Coordinates of C-alpha atoms in Angstrom, one line a residue:
M13 CA 8.2 -105.1 -174.0
N14 CA 9.8 -108.5 -173.2
K15 CA 11.6 -109.2 -170.0
Y16 CA 15.1 -108.6 -171.5
K17 CA 14.1 -105.1 -172.7
I18 CA 12.7 -104.4 -169.2
I19 CA 15.9 -105.5 -167.5
A20 CA 18.0 -103.4 -170.0
A21 CA 15.8 -100.4 -169.3
V22 CA 16.1 -100.8 -165.5
V23 CA 19.9 -101.2 -165.8
A24 CA 20.2 -98.1 -168.0
T25 CA 18.1 -96.1 -165.7
A26 CA 20.2 -97.2 -162.7
L27 CA 23.5 -96.3 -164.5
M28 CA 22.2 -92.9 -165.5
S29 CA 21.2 -92.3 -161.8
V30 CA 24.7 -93.4 -160.6
A31 CA 26.4 -91.2 -163.2
G32 CA 24.2 -88.2 -162.2
V33 CA 25.1 -88.7 -158.5
A34 CA 28.8 -89.1 -159.3
S35 CA 28.8 -85.9 -161.4
A36 CA 26.9 -84.0 -158.7
Q37 CA 29.4 -85.1 -156.1
V38 CA 32.7 -84.5 -158.0
A39 CA 34.8 -81.8 -156.4
V40 CA 35.5 -78.9 -158.7
N41 CA 38.6 -77.1 -157.3
G42 CA 39.7 -73.6 -157.8
G43 CA 40.7 -70.3 -156.2
G44 CA 42.3 -67.0 -156.9
A45 CA 41.0 -63.4 -156.7
S46 CA 40.0 -62.2 -153.3
L47 CA 37.8 -59.3 -154.7
P48 CA 34.9 -61.6 -155.5
A49 CA 35.6 -64.3 -152.9
D50 CA 32.6 -63.7 -150.7
L51 CA 30.4 -63.7 -153.8
Y52 CA 31.8 -67.1 -154.8
K53 CA 31.9 -69.0 -151.5
G54 CA 31.4 -68.5 -147.8
S55 CA 28.3 -66.4 -147.7
T56 CA 24.7 -67.5 -147.5
D57 CA 24.1 -66.2 -151.0
S58 CA 27.4 -67.2 -152.6
I59 CA 26.9 -68.3 -156.2
L60 CA 29.3 -71.3 -156.6
P61 CA 27.7 -74.7 -156.1
A62 CA 28.3 -76.6 -152.9
N63 CA 30.8 -79.0 -154.6
F64 CA 33.0 -76.2 -155.8
N65 CA 35.9 -75.2 -153.7
Y66 CA 37.5 -71.8 -153.8
A67 CA 40.8 -70.9 -152.1
V68 CA 41.3 -67.2 -151.6
T69 CA 44.9 -66.4 -152.7
G70 CA 44.8 -63.2 -154.8
S71 CA 44.8 -63.1 -158.5
G72 CA 48.5 -63.4 -158.9
T73 CA 48.9 -66.7 -157.0
G74 CA 45.7 -68.0 -158.6
K75 CA 47.1 -67.5 -162.1
S76 CA 50.5 -69.0 -161.3
T77 CA 48.8 -72.0 -159.7
F78 CA 46.5 -72.6 -162.6
L79 CA 49.0 -71.9 -165.3
G80 CA 51.5 -74.2 -163.7
S81 CA 48.9 -76.9 -163.2
G82 CA 49.4 -76.8 -159.5
S83 CA 46.9 -77.3 -156.7
F84 CA 45.6 -74.9 -154.1
A85 CA 46.2 -75.6 -150.4
G86 CA 43.7 -78.2 -149.0
Q87 CA 42.6 -79.3 -152.5
T88 CA 43.6 -82.7 -153.9
T89 CA 43.5 -82.1 -157.7
V90 CA 45.0 -79.8 -160.2
A91 CA 43.2 -76.5 -160.2
H92 CA 40.1 -76.8 -162.4
F93 CA 39.4 -73.0 -162.6
I94 CA 40.4 -69.7 -161.1
G95 CA 38.9 -66.3 -160.5
S96 CA 41.2 -63.4 -161.6
D97 CA 40.8 -59.6 -161.9
S98 CA 44.2 -59.7 -163.6
V99 CA 44.0 -60.6 -167.3
L100 CA 46.3 -63.2 -168.7
S101 CA 49.3 -61.5 -170.3
G102 CA 50.0 -62.0 -174.0
G103 CA 49.0 -58.8 -175.7
P104 CA 45.9 -58.0 -177.8
D105 CA 46.5 -60.5 -180.7
L106 CA 45.6 -64.1 -181.1
V107 CA 49.2 -65.2 -181.1
P108 CA 50.6 -64.2 -177.7
T109 CA 53.8 -62.3 -177.2
A110 CA 56.9 -64.3 -176.4
G111 CA 57.4 -65.0 -172.7
S112 CA 53.8 -64.0 -171.7
E113 CA 51.5 -66.1 -169.6
R114 CA 49.5 -67.3 -172.5
A115 CA 52.6 -68.1 -174.6
I116 CA 54.3 -70.1 -171.8
Y117 CA 51.0 -72.0 -171.1
N118 CA 50.6 -72.8 -174.8
A119 CA 54.2 -74.1 -175.0
T120 CA 53.8 -76.3 -171.9
Y121 CA 50.1 -77.5 -172.0
N122 CA 48.6 -76.6 -175.4
T123 CA 51.0 -78.2 -177.8
P124 CA 49.8 -81.5 -179.5
G125 CA 52.1 -84.4 -178.9
L126 CA 53.1 -83.4 -175.4
A127 CA 52.3 -85.7 -172.5
T128 CA 50.9 -82.6 -170.8
Y129 CA 48.7 -81.6 -173.8
Y130 CA 45.6 -80.2 -171.9
G131 CA 44.1 -78.0 -174.7
P132 CA 43.3 -74.3 -174.8
L133 CA 42.6 -71.9 -172.0
L134 CA 39.4 -69.9 -171.8
Q135 CA 39.1 -66.6 -170.0
F136 CA 35.9 -64.6 -169.8
P137 CA 34.1 -62.1 -167.5
S138 CA 32.2 -63.2 -164.4
V139 CA 30.9 -59.9 -163.0
A140 CA 31.6 -56.2 -163.4
T141 CA 33.4 -54.4 -160.7
S142 CA 34.8 -51.1 -159.6
V143 CA 37.9 -50.2 -157.6
T144 CA 36.7 -47.9 -154.8
I145 CA 38.8 -45.4 -152.8
P146 CA 38.0 -45.7 -149.1
F147 CA 39.4 -43.1 -146.7
N148 CA 39.3 -42.4 -143.0
K149 CA 39.2 -38.7 -142.5
A150 CA 36.1 -37.0 -141.2
G151 CA 34.6 -34.2 -143.2
A152 CA 32.1 -33.5 -146.0
A153 CA 31.7 -35.5 -149.2
L154 CA 35.0 -35.9 -151.0
N155 CA 35.6 -35.8 -154.8
I156 CA 39.3 -36.6 -155.7
S157 CA 40.6 -35.2 -159.0
D158 CA 42.6 -37.4 -161.4
A159 CA 45.7 -35.4 -160.7
D160 CA 45.3 -35.7 -156.9
L161 CA 44.7 -39.4 -157.1
C162 CA 47.9 -39.7 -159.1
R163 CA 49.8 -37.7 -156.5
I164 CA 48.4 -39.7 -153.6
F165 CA 49.3 -43.1 -154.9
A166 CA 52.7 -41.9 -156.1
G167 CA 53.5 -40.8 -152.5
A168 CA 53.6 -37.1 -153.4
V169 CA 50.9 -36.2 -150.9
S170 CA 51.8 -36.2 -147.2
D171 CA 48.9 -34.2 -145.7
W172 CA 45.2 -34.1 -146.4
S173 CA 45.4 -30.3 -146.9
Q174 CA 47.3 -31.0 -150.2
V175 CA 44.2 -32.8 -151.6
S176 CA 42.3 -30.1 -153.5
G177 CA 38.9 -29.2 -152.0
S178 CA 39.1 -31.8 -149.3
G179 CA 38.6 -29.4 -146.4
R180 CA 40.7 -31.7 -144.3
S181 CA 44.2 -31.6 -142.8
G182 CA 46.5 -34.0 -141.0
E183 CA 48.8 -36.8 -142.1
L184 CA 47.8 -38.9 -145.0
K185 CA 49.0 -42.5 -145.4
I186 CA 48.3 -45.0 -148.2
V187 CA 47.2 -48.6 -147.4
Y188 CA 48.1 -51.1 -150.2
R189 CA 47.7 -54.8 -151.0
D190 CA 51.0 -56.5 -150.3
E191 CA 50.2 -59.6 -152.4
S192 CA 49.7 -59.8 -156.2
S193 CA 46.2 -58.6 -156.8
G194 CA 43.9 -57.9 -159.7
T195 CA 42.5 -55.0 -157.8
S196 CA 46.0 -53.4 -157.7
E197 CA 46.3 -54.1 -161.5
L198 CA 42.9 -52.4 -162.2
L199 CA 44.0 -49.3 -160.2
T200 CA 47.5 -49.1 -161.6
R201 CA 46.3 -49.6 -165.2
F202 CA 44.0 -46.5 -164.7
L203 CA 46.8 -44.4 -163.2
T204 CA 49.3 -45.5 -165.9
T205 CA 47.0 -44.1 -168.6
V206 CA 45.6 -41.1 -166.8
C207 CA 48.5 -39.6 -164.9
P208 CA 50.6 -38.6 -168.0
L209 CA 47.5 -36.6 -169.3
Q210 CA 47.4 -34.3 -166.3
P211 CA 48.6 -30.8 -167.1
G212 CA 51.6 -29.8 -165.1
L213 CA 51.8 -33.0 -163.1
D214 CA 55.4 -34.0 -162.6
L215 CA 56.1 -37.3 -160.7
S216 CA 59.8 -37.5 -161.6
G217 CA 60.8 -36.7 -158.0
T218 CA 58.9 -39.6 -156.6
A219 CA 60.1 -43.2 -156.0
L220 CA 58.1 -44.5 -159.0
K221 CA 60.2 -46.4 -161.4
N222 CA 61.2 -44.0 -164.2
G223 CA 59.1 -41.4 -162.4
A224 CA 55.9 -42.8 -163.8
F225 CA 53.1 -45.3 -163.1
S226 CA 53.2 -48.8 -164.7
V227 CA 50.6 -51.6 -164.8
Q228 CA 51.4 -53.8 -161.8
S229 CA 49.5 -56.5 -160.0
T230 CA 51.8 -56.2 -157.0
F231 CA 51.4 -52.6 -155.8
K232 CA 54.9 -52.1 -154.3
N233 CA 56.4 -53.1 -157.6
L234 CA 55.5 -49.6 -158.8
F235 CA 58.5 -48.3 -156.9
N236 CA 62.3 -48.6 -157.1
G237 CA 63.6 -51.7 -155.6
N238 CA 60.0 -53.2 -155.6
A239 CA 59.5 -51.9 -152.2
A240 CA 57.2 -49.3 -150.6
P241 CA 59.2 -46.0 -150.5
S242 CA 58.4 -44.8 -147.0
A243 CA 56.5 -45.5 -143.8
R244 CA 53.6 -43.5 -145.3
F245 CA 52.8 -46.7 -147.3
V246 CA 51.1 -49.2 -145.0
P247 CA 50.5 -52.8 -146.1
A248 CA 47.1 -54.3 -145.4
T249 CA 47.2 -56.6 -142.4
A250 CA 46.3 -59.7 -144.4
T251 CA 45.4 -61.0 -147.9
G252 CA 42.2 -59.7 -149.4
G253 CA 39.9 -56.7 -149.6
T254 CA 38.4 -57.0 -146.2
A255 CA 41.8 -56.7 -144.6
L256 CA 42.6 -53.6 -146.6
Y257 CA 39.2 -52.0 -145.8
N258 CA 39.6 -52.8 -142.1
T259 CA 43.2 -51.4 -142.1
V260 CA 42.0 -48.1 -143.6
F261 CA 39.4 -47.6 -140.9
S262 CA 41.7 -48.6 -138.1
T263 CA 43.6 -45.4 -138.2
E264 CA 42.6 -41.8 -139.0
G265 CA 44.2 -40.4 -142.1
Y266 CA 44.5 -43.7 -144.0
V267 CA 43.3 -44.0 -147.6
G268 CA 43.4 -47.1 -149.8
Y269 CA 41.7 -49.0 -152.7
V270 CA 39.4 -52.0 -152.6
G271 CA 36.7 -53.7 -154.6
P272 CA 33.0 -53.0 -153.8
D273 CA 32.2 -56.2 -152.1
V274 CA 33.2 -55.0 -148.6
I275 CA 31.8 -51.5 -148.8
P276 CA 28.6 -50.9 -146.7
S277 CA 27.5 -47.9 -148.9
L278 CA 29.0 -47.1 -152.2
D279 CA 27.2 -43.7 -152.2
D280 CA 28.7 -42.5 -148.9
A281 CA 31.2 -40.0 -150.2
T282 CA 32.3 -39.1 -146.7
R283 CA 34.0 -42.5 -146.6
I284 CA 34.2 -43.7 -150.2
A285 CA 35.6 -41.0 -152.5
Q286 CA 33.9 -39.9 -155.7
L287 CA 36.1 -39.7 -158.8
R288 CA 35.2 -37.3 -161.6
G289 CA 32.0 -36.5 -159.6
Y290 CA 30.8 -40.2 -159.7
S291 CA 30.4 -42.6 -156.8
P292 CA 31.2 -46.3 -157.7
N293 CA 27.6 -47.5 -157.7
E294 CA 25.9 -49.7 -160.3
V295 CA 24.5 -46.9 -162.5
N296 CA 27.8 -45.0 -162.7
V297 CA 29.9 -48.1 -163.3
S298 CA 27.5 -49.5 -165.9
A299 CA 27.9 -46.3 -167.9
T300 CA 31.6 -47.1 -168.2
L301 CA 31.3 -50.8 -169.0
G302 CA 28.7 -50.4 -171.7
S303 CA 31.4 -49.1 -174.1
I304 CA 32.9 -52.5 -175.1
A305 CA 30.8 -55.2 -176.8
P306 CA 31.6 -58.9 -176.5
P307 CA 33.6 -60.6 -179.3
S308 CA 31.5 -61.6 -182.3
T309 CA 33.6 -62.4 -185.4
P310 CA 35.4 -65.7 -185.7
E311 CA 38.8 -63.9 -185.2
E312 CA 37.6 -62.2 -182.1
L313 CA 36.0 -65.3 -180.6
A314 CA 39.2 -67.2 -181.0
N315 CA 41.3 -64.5 -179.3
P316 CA 41.5 -64.8 -175.4
S317 CA 42.3 -61.2 -175.0
R318 CA 39.0 -60.1 -176.6
W319 CA 37.2 -62.0 -173.9
A320 CA 38.8 -59.9 -171.1
P321 CA 38.4 -56.2 -172.1
V322 CA 40.1 -53.6 -170.0
F323 CA 39.1 -50.0 -169.4
T324 CA 42.0 -47.5 -169.2
N325 CA 40.4 -44.0 -169.4
P326 CA 36.7 -44.1 -169.9
T327 CA 35.0 -41.0 -171.1
T328 CA 31.9 -41.4 -168.9
G329 CA 30.9 -42.9 -165.6
Y330 CA 33.0 -44.0 -162.7
P331 CA 36.5 -44.3 -164.2
I332 CA 38.2 -47.2 -162.3
A333 CA 36.1 -50.2 -163.5
G334 CA 36.6 -53.5 -165.1
Y335 CA 35.7 -57.2 -164.9
T336 CA 36.7 -60.0 -162.6
N337 CA 37.2 -63.0 -164.8
F338 CA 37.0 -66.8 -164.8
V339 CA 39.8 -68.8 -166.3
I340 CA 39.0 -72.5 -167.2
G341 CA 40.3 -75.1 -169.5
Q342 CA 38.4 -75.9 -172.6
C343 CA 39.1 -79.6 -172.0
Y344 CA 39.0 -81.8 -168.9
K345 CA 40.0 -85.5 -168.6
N346 CA 37.3 -85.9 -166.0
A347 CA 34.1 -85.3 -168.0
A348 CA 32.1 -84.9 -164.7
V349 CA 34.2 -81.8 -163.9
A350 CA 33.3 -80.3 -167.3
T351 CA 29.6 -81.2 -166.7
Q352 CA 29.6 -79.4 -163.4
I353 CA 31.3 -76.3 -164.8
R354 CA 28.8 -76.2 -167.7
L355 CA 25.9 -76.4 -165.3
F356 CA 27.2 -73.5 -163.3
L357 CA 27.9 -71.4 -166.5
N358 CA 24.4 -72.0 -167.8
R359 CA 22.9 -70.8 -164.5
H360 CA 25.2 -67.8 -163.9
Y361 CA 24.9 -66.6 -167.5
G362 CA 21.4 -67.7 -168.0
T363 CA 18.5 -65.6 -169.2
A364 CA 16.6 -66.0 -165.9
G365 CA 19.3 -64.0 -164.0
A366 CA 19.5 -66.6 -161.3
T367 CA 22.6 -65.1 -159.7
D368 CA 22.0 -61.4 -160.5
Q369 CA 20.5 -60.4 -157.1
A370 CA 23.4 -62.0 -155.2
V371 CA 25.9 -60.2 -157.5
R372 CA 24.2 -56.9 -156.8
D373 CA 24.0 -57.6 -153.0
H374 CA 27.8 -58.0 -153.0
G375 CA 28.3 -54.7 -154.7
F376 CA 29.1 -56.1 -158.1
I377 CA 27.2 -55.6 -161.4
P378 CA 25.8 -58.5 -163.5
L379 CA 27.0 -58.7 -167.1
T380 CA 24.9 -57.2 -169.9
A381 CA 22.5 -59.5 -171.8
A382 CA 24.9 -59.4 -174.7
W383 CA 27.9 -60.6 -172.7
K384 CA 25.8 -63.4 -171.0
T385 CA 24.6 -64.6 -174.3
A386 CA 28.2 -64.7 -175.7
V387 CA 29.5 -66.8 -172.8
R388 CA 26.5 -69.1 -172.8
E389 CA 26.5 -69.7 -176.6
Q390 CA 30.2 -69.6 -177.3
I391 CA 31.7 -71.2 -174.2
A392 CA 29.0 -73.2 -172.4
T393 CA 27.7 -74.7 -175.6
V394 CA 29.7 -77.9 -176.4
T395 CA 29.4 -77.5 -180.2
A396 CA 30.8 -74.0 -180.4
P397 CA 34.5 -73.7 -181.5
N398 CA 35.4 -72.4 -178.0
G399 CA 32.9 -74.8 -176.4
L400 CA 33.7 -76.5 -173.2
Q401 CA 34.6 -80.1 -173.9
N402 CA 34.2 -79.7 -177.7
A403 CA 35.1 -83.1 -179.1
S404 CA 36.8 -81.6 -182.2
V405 CA 39.3 -79.9 -179.9
C406 CA 39.3 -82.2 -176.9
G407 CA 38.8 -85.6 -178.5
S408 CA 36.7 -88.3 -176.8
G409 CA 37.0 -91.7 -175.2
A410 CA 40.6 -93.0 -175.4
T411 CA 41.7 -89.8 -177.2
L412 CA 40.3 -87.3 -174.7
I413 CA 42.8 -84.7 -173.6
G414 CA 42.3 -82.1 -170.8
R415 CA 43.2 -80.9 -167.4
P416 CA 43.6 -83.9 -165.1

């Protein structure tokens, strides 16, 4: 090798090293759902890399920030990603319904020729979760029937003696999330489906809009005037699941709903209610989640709604279950951001299960091998049609589009 080739090789190696350092140091900014917040950042075993930032806002604020290409407080770039338990609205079809979140985003940021042409959105599951029912009333193990759960969250129960088989008495009050929350959406989606199926259950005398449950990410929007109907509904003291859990156990007689991350023991039915005879542990939730396979056909793979399945009334297992999702752009103007996201995806969804123990330790459930493979091969792989930073979608060099 002559001296010029040696010099060229040294320069190339140095440039590669600098590029690697720059990529490793780039800040990847995001936020959103509080349900998986401790899993993502802030704990010794959190799974997001050190250069990823995560602002805990709740799913609703997370979605509005990302879809509006805003920034989270304390972050200096447009949001690169969000976590959300609330799926993007738009209906089940590839072409979203008019006025939905997906439709508005496409019109604003996914239309060729616009100065703000950022490319498609990608949403996909991160981990599986349950919505648990913590309660603060001493007594034996508690199993709440579907009908009683409907009556409780509709405000039709004022005393624990009205809960069938509870063996308890005394005032009952409901603690709810005051902010827009994917946890609220998972709960209300279940109630919306199940409550009309309960024989003899009549909620027409309650303050529910039209006397029935509806899917809402803001719990109080279930009720007339978008407000809690009485003092028996108590807002959590702050944003997030920890605040709700602590509020429940601050006062005897309180009951609420929260993700599994903050629960000391998911099998303690004297504090966390069973539903349909099941506690919200991994075995019982997995039985529910195994009923929906990942997208596989070209039509399914192209449809964002197929990447975020919902469970309305499962026939087996713990019934209030679902996924907390990631939402990212397919394209990024800063290629280093895309590189960092891809590295994380390959680790989190990899065959080695590098994050599985942390996921379990936080009360969540790792995705099945089939779902991990789908994300790894169809989203993390650059050559896949949905692939992050796919040049046929995102362009390259001077023609590169993407989130700034």
